[in-house]
Coordinates of C-alpha atoms in Angstrom, one line a residue:
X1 CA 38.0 -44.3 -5.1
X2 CA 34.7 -42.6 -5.6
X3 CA 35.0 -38.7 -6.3
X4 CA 32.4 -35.9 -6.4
X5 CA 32.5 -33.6 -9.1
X6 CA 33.8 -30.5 -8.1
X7 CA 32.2 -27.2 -7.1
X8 CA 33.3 -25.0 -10.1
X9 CA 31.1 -26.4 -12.5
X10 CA 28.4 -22.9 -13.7
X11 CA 26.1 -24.2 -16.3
X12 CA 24.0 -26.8 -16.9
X13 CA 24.7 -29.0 -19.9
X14 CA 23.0 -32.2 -19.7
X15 CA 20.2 -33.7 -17.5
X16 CA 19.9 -36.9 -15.8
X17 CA 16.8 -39.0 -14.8
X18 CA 15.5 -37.3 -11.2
X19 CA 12.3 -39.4 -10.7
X20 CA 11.7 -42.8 -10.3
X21 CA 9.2 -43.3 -13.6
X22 CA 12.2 -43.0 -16.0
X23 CA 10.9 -40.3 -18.0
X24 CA 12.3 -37.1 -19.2
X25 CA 15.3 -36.3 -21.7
X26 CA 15.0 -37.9 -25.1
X27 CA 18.0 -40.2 -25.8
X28 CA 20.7 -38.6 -28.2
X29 CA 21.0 -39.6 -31.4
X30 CA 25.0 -39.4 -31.2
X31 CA 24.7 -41.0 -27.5
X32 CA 27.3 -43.5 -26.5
X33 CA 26.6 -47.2 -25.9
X34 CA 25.9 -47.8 -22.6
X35 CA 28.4 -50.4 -21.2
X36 CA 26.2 -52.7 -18.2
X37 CA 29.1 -55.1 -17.3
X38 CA 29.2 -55.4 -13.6
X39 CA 25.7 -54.0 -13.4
X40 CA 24.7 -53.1 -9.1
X41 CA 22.3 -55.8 -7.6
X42 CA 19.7 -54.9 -4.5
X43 CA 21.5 -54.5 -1.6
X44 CA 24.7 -53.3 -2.5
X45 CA 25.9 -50.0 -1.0
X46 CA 27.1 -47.5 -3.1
X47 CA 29.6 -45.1 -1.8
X48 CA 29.0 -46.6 1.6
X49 CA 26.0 -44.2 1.7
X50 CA 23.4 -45.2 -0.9
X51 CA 21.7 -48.1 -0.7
X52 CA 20.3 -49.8 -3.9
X53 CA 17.1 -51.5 -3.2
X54 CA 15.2 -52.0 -6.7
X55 CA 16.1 -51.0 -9.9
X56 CA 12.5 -49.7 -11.3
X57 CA 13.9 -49.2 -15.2
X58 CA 16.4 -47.0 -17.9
X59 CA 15.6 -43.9 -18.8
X60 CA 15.3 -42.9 -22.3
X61 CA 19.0 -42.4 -22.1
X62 CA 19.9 -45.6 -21.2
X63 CA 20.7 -44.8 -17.8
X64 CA 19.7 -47.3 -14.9
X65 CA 17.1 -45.8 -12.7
X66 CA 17.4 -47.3 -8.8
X67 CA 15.3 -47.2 -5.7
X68 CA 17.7 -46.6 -2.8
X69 CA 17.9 -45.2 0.4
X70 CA 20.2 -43.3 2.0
X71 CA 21.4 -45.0 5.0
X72 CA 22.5 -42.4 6.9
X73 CA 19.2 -40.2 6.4
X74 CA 17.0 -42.4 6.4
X75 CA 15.3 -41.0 3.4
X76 CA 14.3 -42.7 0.0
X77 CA 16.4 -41.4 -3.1
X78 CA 16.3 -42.2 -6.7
X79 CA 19.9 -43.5 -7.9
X80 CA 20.4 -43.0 -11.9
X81 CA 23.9 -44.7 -12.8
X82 CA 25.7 -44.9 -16.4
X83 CA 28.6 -46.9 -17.5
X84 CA 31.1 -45.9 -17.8
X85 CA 31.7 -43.2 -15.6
X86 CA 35.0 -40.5 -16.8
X87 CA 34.7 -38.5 -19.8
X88 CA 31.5 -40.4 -21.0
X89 CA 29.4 -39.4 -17.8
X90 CA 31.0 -35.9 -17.0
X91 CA 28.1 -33.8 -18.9
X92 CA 26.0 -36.1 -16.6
X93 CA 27.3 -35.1 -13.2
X94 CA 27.6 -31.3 -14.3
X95 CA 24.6 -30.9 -14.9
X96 CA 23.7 -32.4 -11.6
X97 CA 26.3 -30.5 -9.6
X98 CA 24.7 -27.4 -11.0
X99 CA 21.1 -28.4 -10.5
X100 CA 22.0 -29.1 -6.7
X101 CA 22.8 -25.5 -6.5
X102 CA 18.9 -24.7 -7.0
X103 CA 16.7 -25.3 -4.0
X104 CA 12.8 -25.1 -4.8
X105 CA 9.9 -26.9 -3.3
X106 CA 9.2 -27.2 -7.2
X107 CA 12.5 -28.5 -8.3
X108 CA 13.4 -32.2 -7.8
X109 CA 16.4 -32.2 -5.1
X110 CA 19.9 -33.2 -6.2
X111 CA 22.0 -35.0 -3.4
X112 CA 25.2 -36.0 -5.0
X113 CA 26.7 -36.9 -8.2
X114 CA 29.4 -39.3 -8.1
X115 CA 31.9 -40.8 -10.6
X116 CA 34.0 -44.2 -10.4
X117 CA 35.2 -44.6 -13.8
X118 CA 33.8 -47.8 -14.4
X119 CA 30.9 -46.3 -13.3
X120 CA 29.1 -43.0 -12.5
X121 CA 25.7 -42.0 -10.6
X122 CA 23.3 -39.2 -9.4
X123 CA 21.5 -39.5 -6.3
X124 CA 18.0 -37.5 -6.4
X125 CA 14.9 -37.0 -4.6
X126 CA 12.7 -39.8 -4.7
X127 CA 9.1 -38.5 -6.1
X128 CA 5.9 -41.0 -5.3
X129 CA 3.9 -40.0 -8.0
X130 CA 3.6 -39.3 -11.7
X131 CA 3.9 -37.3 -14.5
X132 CA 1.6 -34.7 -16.3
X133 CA 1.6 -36.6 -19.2
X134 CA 0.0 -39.9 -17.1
X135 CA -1.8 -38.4 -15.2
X136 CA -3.8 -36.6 -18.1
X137 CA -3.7 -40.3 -20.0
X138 CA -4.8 -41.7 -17.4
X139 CA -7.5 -39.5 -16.4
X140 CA -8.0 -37.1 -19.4
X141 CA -7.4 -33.0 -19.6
X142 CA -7.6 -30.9 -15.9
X143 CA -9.8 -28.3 -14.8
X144 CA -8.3 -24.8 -15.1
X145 CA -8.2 -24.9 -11.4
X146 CA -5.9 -27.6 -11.8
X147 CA -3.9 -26.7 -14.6
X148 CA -3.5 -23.0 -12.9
X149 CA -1.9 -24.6 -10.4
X150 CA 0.5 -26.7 -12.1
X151 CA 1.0 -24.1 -13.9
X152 CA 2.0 -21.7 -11.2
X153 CA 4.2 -24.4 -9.7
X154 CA 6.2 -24.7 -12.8
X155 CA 6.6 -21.1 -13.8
X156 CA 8.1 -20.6 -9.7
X157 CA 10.6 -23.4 -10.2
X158 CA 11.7 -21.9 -13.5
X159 CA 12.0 -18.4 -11.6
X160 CA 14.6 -20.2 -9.3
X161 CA 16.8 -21.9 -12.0
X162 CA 16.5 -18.4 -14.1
X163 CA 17.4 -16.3 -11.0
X164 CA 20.9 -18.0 -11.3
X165 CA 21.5 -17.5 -15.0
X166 CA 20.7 -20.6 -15.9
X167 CA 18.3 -22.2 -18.4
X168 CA 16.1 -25.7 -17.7
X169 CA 15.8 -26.6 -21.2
X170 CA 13.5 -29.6 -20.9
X171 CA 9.9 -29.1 -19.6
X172 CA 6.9 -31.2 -20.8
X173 CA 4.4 -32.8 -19.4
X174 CA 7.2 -35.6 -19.1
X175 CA 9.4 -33.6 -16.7
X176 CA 6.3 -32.2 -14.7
X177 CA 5.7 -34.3 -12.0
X178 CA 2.5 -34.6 -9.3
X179 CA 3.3 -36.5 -6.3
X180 CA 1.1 -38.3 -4.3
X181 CA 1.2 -35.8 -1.3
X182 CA -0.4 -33.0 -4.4
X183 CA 3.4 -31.2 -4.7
X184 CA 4.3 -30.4 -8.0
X185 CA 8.0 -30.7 -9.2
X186 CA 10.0 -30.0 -12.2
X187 CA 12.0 -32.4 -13.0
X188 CA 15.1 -33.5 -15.1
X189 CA 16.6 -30.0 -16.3
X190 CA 18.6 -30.3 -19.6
X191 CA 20.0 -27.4 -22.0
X192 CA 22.1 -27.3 -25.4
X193 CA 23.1 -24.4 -27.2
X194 CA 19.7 -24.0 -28.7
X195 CA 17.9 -23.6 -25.6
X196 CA 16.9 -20.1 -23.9
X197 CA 14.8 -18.7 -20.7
X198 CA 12.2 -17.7 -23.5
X199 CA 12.2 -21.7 -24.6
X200 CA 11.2 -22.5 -20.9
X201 CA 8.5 -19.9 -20.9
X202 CA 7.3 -20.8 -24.0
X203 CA 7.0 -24.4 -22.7
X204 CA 5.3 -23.4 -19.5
X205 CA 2.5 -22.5 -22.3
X206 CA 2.9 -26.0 -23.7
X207 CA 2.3 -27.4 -20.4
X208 CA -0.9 -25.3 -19.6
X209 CA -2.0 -26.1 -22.8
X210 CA -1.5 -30.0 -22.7
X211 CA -3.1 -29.6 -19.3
X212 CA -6.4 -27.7 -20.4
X213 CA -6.8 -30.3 -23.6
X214 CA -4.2 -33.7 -23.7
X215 CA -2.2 -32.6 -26.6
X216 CA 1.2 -30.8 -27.1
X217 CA 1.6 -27.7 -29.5
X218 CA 4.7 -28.6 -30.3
X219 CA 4.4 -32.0 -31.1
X220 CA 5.3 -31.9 -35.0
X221 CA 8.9 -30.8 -34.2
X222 CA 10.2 -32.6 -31.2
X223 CA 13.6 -31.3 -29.9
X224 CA 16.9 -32.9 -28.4
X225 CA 16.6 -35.6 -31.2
X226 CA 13.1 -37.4 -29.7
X227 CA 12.2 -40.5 -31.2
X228 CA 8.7 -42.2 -31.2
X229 CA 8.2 -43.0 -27.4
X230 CA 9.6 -40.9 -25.7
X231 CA 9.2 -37.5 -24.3
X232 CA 7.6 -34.7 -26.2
X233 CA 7.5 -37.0 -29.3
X234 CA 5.0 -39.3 -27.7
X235 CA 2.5 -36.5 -27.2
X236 CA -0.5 -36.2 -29.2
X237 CA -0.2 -33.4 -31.6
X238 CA -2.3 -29.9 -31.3
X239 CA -5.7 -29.6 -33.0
X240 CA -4.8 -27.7 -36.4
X241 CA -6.2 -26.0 -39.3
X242 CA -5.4 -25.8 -43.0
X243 CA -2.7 -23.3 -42.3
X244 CA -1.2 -25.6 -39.1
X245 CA -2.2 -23.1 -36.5
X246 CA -3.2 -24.5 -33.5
X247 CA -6.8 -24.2 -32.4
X248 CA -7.1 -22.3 -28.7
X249 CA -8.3 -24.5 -25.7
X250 CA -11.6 -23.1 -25.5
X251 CA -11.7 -24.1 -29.0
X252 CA -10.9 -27.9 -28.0
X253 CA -12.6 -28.0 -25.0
X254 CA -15.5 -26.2 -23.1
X255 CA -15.5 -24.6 -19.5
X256 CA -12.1 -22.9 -20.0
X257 CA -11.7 -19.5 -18.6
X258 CA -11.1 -17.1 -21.1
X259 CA -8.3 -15.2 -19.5
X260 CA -6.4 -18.8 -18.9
X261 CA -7.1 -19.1 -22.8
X262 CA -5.7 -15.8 -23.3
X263 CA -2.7 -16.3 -21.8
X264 CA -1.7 -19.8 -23.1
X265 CA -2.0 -19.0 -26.3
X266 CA 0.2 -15.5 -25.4
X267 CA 2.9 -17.7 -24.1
X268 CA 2.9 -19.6 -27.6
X269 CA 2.9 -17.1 -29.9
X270 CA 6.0 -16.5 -31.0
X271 CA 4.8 -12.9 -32.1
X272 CA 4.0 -11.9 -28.7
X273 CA 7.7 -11.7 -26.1
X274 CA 6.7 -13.6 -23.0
X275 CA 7.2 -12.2 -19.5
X276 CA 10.2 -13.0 -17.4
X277 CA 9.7 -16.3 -15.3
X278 CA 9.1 -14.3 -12.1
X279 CA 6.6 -12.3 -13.0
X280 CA 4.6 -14.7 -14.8
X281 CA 5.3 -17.0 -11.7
X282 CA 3.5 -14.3 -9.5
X283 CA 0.4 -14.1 -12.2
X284 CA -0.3 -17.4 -12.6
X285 CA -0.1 -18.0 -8.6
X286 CA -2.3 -15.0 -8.3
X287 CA -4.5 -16.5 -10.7
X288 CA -5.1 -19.8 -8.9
X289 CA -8.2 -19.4 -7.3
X290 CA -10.0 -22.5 -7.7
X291 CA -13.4 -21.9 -5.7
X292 CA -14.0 -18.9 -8.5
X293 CA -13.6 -21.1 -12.0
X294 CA -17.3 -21.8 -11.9
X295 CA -18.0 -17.8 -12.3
X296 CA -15.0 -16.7 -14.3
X297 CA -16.7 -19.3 -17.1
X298 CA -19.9 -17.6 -16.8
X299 CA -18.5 -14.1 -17.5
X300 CA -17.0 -14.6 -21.0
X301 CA -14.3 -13.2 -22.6
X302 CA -12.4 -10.6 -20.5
X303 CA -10.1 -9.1 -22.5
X304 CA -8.3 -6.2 -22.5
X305 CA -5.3 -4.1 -24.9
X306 CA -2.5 -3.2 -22.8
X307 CA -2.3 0.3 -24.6
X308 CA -4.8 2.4 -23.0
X309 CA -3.7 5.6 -20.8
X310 CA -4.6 3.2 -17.1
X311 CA -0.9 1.7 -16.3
X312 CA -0.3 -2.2 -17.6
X313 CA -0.2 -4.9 -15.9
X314 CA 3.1 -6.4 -15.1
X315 CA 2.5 -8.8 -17.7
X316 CA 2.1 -6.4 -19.8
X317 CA 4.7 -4.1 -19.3
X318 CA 7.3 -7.5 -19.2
X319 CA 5.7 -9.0 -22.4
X320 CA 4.0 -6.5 -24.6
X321 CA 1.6 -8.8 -24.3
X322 CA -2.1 -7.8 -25.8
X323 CA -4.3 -9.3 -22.9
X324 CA -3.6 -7.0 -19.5
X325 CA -4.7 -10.0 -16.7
X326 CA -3.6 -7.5 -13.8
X327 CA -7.1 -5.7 -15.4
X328 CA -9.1 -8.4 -16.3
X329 CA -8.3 -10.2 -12.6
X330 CA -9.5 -7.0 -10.8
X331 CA -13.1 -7.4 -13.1
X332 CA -13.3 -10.9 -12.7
X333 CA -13.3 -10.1 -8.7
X334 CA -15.9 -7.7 -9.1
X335 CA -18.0 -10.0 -10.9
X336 CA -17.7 -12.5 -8.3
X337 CA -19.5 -10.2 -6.2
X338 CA -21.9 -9.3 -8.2
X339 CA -22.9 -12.8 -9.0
X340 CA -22.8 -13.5 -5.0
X341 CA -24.9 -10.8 -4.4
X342 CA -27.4 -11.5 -6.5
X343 CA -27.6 -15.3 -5.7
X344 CA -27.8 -13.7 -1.9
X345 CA -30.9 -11.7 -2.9
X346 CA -32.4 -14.7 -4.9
X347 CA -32.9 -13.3 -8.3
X348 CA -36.5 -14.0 -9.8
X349 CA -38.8 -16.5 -9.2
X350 CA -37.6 -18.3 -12.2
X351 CA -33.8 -18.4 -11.2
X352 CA -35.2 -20.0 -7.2
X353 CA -36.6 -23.0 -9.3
X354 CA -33.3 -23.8 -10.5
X355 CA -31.6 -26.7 -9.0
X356 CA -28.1 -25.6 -7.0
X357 CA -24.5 -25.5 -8.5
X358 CA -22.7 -28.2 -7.5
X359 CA -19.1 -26.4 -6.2
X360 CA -16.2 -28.1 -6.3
X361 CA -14.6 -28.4 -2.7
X362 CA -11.0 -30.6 -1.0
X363 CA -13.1 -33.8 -0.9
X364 CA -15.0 -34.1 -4.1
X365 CA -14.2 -34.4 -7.6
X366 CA -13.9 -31.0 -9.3
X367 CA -14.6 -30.3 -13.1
X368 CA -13.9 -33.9 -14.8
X369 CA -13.5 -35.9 -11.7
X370 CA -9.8 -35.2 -10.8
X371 CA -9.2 -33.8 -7.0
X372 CA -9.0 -30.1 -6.4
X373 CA -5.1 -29.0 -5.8
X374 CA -4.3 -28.3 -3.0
X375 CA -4.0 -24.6 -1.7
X376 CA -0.6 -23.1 -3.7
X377 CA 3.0 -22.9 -2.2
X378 CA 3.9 -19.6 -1.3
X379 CA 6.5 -17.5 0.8
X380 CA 5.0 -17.6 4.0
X381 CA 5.3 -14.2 6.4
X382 CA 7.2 -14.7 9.8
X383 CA 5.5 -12.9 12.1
X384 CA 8.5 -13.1 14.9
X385 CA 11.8 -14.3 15.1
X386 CA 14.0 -14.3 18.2
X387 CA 17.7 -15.7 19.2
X388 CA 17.6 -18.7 21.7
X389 CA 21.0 -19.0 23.7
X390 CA 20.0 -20.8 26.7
X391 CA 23.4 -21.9 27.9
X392 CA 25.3 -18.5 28.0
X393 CA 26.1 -16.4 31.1
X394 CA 25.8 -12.9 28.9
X395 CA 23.5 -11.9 26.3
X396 CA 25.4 -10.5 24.1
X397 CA 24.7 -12.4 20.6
X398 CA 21.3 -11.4 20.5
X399 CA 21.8 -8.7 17.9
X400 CA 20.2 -8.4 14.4
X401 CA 18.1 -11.0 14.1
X402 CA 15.9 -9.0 12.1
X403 CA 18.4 -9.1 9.5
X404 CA 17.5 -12.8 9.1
X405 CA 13.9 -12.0 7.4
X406 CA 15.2 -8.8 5.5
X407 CA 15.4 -10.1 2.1
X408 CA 18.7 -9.3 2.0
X409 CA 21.3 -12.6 2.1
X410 CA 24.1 -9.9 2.3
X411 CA 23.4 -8.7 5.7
X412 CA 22.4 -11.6 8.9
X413 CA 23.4 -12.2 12.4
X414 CA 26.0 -14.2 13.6
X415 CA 27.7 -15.9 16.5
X416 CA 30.5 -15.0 18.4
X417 CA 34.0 -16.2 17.8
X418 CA 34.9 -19.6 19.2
X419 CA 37.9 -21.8 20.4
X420 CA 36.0 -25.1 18.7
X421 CA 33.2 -26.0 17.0
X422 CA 31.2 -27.3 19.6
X423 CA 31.0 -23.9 21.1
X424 CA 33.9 -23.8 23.3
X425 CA 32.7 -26.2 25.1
X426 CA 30.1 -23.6 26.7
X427 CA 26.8 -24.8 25.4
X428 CA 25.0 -27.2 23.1
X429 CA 23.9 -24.9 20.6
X430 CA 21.9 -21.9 19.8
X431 CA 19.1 -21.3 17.2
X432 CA 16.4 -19.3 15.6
X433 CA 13.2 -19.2 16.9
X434 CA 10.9 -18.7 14.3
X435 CA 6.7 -17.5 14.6
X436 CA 4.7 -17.6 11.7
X437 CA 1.8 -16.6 13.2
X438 CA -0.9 -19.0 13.0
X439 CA -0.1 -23.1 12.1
X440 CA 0.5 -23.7 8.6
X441 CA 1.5 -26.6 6.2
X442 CA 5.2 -26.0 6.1
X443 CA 6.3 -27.6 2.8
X444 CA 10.1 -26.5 3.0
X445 CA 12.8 -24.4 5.1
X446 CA 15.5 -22.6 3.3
X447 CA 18.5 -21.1 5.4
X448 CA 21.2 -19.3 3.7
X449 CA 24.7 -19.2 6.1
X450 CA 27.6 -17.7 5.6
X451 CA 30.2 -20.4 4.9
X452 CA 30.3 -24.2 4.6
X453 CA 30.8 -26.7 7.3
X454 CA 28.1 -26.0 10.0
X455 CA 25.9 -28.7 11.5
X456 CA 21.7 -28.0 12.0
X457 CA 18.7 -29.6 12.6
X458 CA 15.4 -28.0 12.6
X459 CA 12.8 -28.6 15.8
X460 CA 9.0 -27.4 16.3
X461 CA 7.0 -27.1 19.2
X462 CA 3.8 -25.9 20.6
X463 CA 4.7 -23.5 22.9
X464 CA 5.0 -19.6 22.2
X465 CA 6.7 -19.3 25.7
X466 CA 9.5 -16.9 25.2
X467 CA 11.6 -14.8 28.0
X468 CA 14.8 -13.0 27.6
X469 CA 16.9 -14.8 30.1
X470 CA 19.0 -18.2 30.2
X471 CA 16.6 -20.1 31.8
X472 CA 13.3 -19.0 29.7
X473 CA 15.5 -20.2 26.6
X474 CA 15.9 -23.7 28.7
X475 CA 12.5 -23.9 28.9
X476 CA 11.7 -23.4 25.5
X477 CA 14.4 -25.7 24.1
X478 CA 13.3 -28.4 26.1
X479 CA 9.8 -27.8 24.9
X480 CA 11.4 -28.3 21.4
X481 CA 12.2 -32.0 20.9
X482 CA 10.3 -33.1 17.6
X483 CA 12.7 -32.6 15.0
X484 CA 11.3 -32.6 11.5
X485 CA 12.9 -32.6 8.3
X486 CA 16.3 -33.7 7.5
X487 CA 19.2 -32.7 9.7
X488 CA 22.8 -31.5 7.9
X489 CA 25.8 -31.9 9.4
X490 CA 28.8 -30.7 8.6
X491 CA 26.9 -29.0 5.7
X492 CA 29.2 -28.6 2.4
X493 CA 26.6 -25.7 1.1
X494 CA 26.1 -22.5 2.3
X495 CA 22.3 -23.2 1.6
X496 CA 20.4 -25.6 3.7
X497 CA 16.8 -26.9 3.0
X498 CA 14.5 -28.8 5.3
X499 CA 11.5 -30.5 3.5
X500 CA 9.9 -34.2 3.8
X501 CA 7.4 -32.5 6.4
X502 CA 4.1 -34.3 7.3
X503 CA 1.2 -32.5 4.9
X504 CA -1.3 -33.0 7.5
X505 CA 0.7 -31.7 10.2
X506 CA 0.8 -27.9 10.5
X507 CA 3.5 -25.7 12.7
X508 CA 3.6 -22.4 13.7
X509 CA 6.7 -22.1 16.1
X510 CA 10.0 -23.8 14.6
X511 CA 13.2 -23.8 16.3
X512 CA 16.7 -23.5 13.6
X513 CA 19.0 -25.4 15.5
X514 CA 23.0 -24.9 15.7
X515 CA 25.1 -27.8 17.1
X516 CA 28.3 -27.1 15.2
X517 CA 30.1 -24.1 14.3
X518 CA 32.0 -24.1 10.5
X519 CA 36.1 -22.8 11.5
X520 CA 36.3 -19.2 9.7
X521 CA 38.2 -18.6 6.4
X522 CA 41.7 -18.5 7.3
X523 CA 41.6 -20.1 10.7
X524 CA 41.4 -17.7 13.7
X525 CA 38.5 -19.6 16.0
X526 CA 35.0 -20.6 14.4
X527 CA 31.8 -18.4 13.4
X528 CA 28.7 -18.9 12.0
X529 CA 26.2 -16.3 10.3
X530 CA 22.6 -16.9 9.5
X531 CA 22.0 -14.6 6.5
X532 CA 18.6 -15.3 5.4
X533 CA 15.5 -17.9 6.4
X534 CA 12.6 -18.2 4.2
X535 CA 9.5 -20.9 4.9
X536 CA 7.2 -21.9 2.3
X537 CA 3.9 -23.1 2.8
X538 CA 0.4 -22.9 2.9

């Protein structure tokens, strides 16, 4: 019988393939044979769940890597299966059992891990798309726009998997994946006793720097025991000198910013203690202003020594880092200004002549031809949030909502007590009715709940129509029927995430639904807080 791994499971020690293009983790020199006997063919069902619809290749592991679908979803998934399953596949589905309990628009999603001793399998997100490293094969180094914004995406992934103690251990241009939709995901986490938090910082430099010029700094010493082909190994090697330092990306390449120069080579220099992942997470996304590269390049070098009497920048202060960007972002603005205003007033009679600045904009190439990215993922603010009971006879559950936007996943509102899940029998749910103001592009829903077991969908709808009685809540959930994103039930996480949303579709009034109530710890009827919602967006 097929078996999940189990819950207790804290650290990561081995990574599996989470994308369908089979790149990723180098194979292990000490790595078992892999055993294919009774190999799955298209169409067969795995775990009565996961259907197996074309097998696309093997990773560098030797791991099969399926297109499925999840037949209960609906949704694509990526299958990765190894033979044989038990002791040989167990580092295999820990490590997915603990990357499942990380949920970031920029982390490839982990749906279950599976093992069948004969055989044993991960099912992941599917991701249409590709990686960093074919993308800048394919289409040579980004603009700093760009790379900013890859950048950013991968530094906030790695905030999330650091926030729980835990280290990534393998990102490269390999693992970095762009999908067609613009969304940028880590993929494929891995670590070893020799990885660290400052390893995965020190790569998010390797990746801005393999961005900004289509080689790796630290090609001439691979890790995980690369061979020729695979991951970091097949990367083209840094621009050196005679003493094997590597040469700066303005150095390589012209048109790069000098604070984005700065701050690459910061992150690589092993003199220099890099920031913790959040903070450098928050400069990098403060940084991504792509409509401004055009004037940052024209101002030159900004650079700054953190120890002057003014206070340092975050960066600084994390780091000790010699370039203070909290300074140089503040001069950069002013700059923009100036520049504006004195294109405004038209300059000379020499500067009218000139011929316009192309700007880069959604629709045409930007820098070397490549796209601009689209507008960066962030916590977006909800601007109202209300209860919605619209089949109860007394208001009396209405209390503490706030407490679900608080920040704090301590503190929440709940239900009442009931005799059943389905509410007693007394209504057909209840939810959160969420405002955020003005539409947005909702890339992904996170609500945090108290205990396991509950059932939820998420609905959106155009109305703002809101009273405090029965009836007004009627309304409004009858207004409500386009359901969007995934629906859980019987949820075995406390955490749920909707995502898949439309990107051209944006929403400003979302309803969290509740059909089914989880039974309380220790029996005694069945209660459901919501401690926390968070929606990220543009």
């Amino acid at each position: 019988m097929p078996s999940s791994t189990g819950p207790s499971i804290d650290t990561i020690t081995e990574g599996g393939r989470v994308t369908q293009v089979g790149e990723g983790q180098e194979a292990e020199e000490t790595s078992p044979p892999v055993v294919t006997f009774g190999a799955p063919t298209a169409g067969e069902v795995l775990a009565e769940r996961y259907e197996l619809v074309e097998h696309i290749n093997n990773d560098s592991a030797g791991r099969l890597v399926w297109r499925g679908v999840d037949v209960v979803l609906r949704r694509p998934v990526a299958v990765v299966l190894r033979y044989p399953g038990g002791d040989s596949a167990t580092e295999m589905l820990q490590a997915a059992v603990a990357a499942s309990r990380v949920i970031h628009p920029n982390l490839v999603g982990v749906y279950d891990a599976i093992d069948e001793d004969d055989r044993a399998y991960v099912v992941r997100e599917w991701v249409d798309g590709q990686s960093l490293r074919e993308l800048v094969a394919a289409d040579g180094p980004l603009d700093p726009a760009r790379a900013t914004a890859i950048g950013s995406a991968v530094a906030s992934a790695l905030a999330a998997v650091h926030a729980t103690g835990m280290v990534h251990g393998n990102v490269h241009p390999g693992t970095v994946m762009i999908s067609d939709d613009a969304r940028v995901v880590l993929a494929d986490a891995r670590t070893d006793g020799a990885d660290s938090q400052e390893n995965d910082l020190r790569a998010v430099g390797g990746v801005l720097y393999f961005a900004l010029t289509g080689h790796w700094p630290h090609g001439e010493a691979p890790l995980h025991g690369a061979t020729a082909g695979h991951g970091r190994a097949a990367l083209p090697d840094a621009v050196r000198d005679a003493g094997g330092a590597i040469a700066a990306p303005r150095q390589v390449r012209a048109g790069v910013p000098a604070y984005l120069d700065d701050l690459t080579m910061d992150l690589l220099d092993p003199e220099i203690a890099p920031p913790s992942s959040d903070v450098l997470s928050a400069e990098l996304n403060r940084l991504d202003i792509p409509a401004d590269e055009h004037f940052l390049e024209q101002a030159g070098p900004l650079r700054f020594t953190a120890d002057t009497e003014d206070e340092p920048s975050p960066l600084a202060a994390a780091g000790g880092r010699k370039v203070a960007l909290g300074i140089a972002g503040l001069l950069a603005v002013a700059l923009v200004g100036l520049l504006i205003g004195i294109s405004a007033l038209g300059g000379d009679d020499k500067d009218k002549t000139k011929e316009p600045v192309a700007q880069p904009t959604s629709t045409a190439p930007a820098g070397n031809g490549t796209s601009a990215p689209a507008a960066p993922v962030r916590k977006l603010t909800i601007q109202d949030i209300r209860i919605i009971d619209p089949d109860s006879r007394k208001r009396d559950e209405l209390n503490d909502v706030e407490k679900v936007i608080d920040g704090d996943p301590n503190k929440g509102w709940e239900t009442d007590t009931y005799n059943s899940a389905d509410f007693s029998h007394y209504k057909k749910g209840m939810g959160v009715w969420i405002d955020l103001g003005a539409p947005h592009t909702v890339k992904a829903i996170q609500a945090t709940l108290s205990s396991t077991g509950a059932s939820a969908e998420l609905r959106a709808g155009k109305s703002d129509q809101f009273q405090s009685t029965s009836k007004g809540d009627k309304d409004l959930v009858a207004a409500y029927t386009q359901r969007i994103g995934q629906p859980f039930e019987e949820h075995d996480g406390t955490t749920m995430v909707f995502d898949g949303f439309n990107p051209e579709e944006k929403y400003q009034y979302l309803l969290f639904w509740i059909t089914e109530l989880p039974e309380k710890d220790g029996g005694g009827g069945w209660k459901l807080g919501v401690q926390e919602i968070t929606v990220q967006g543009s």
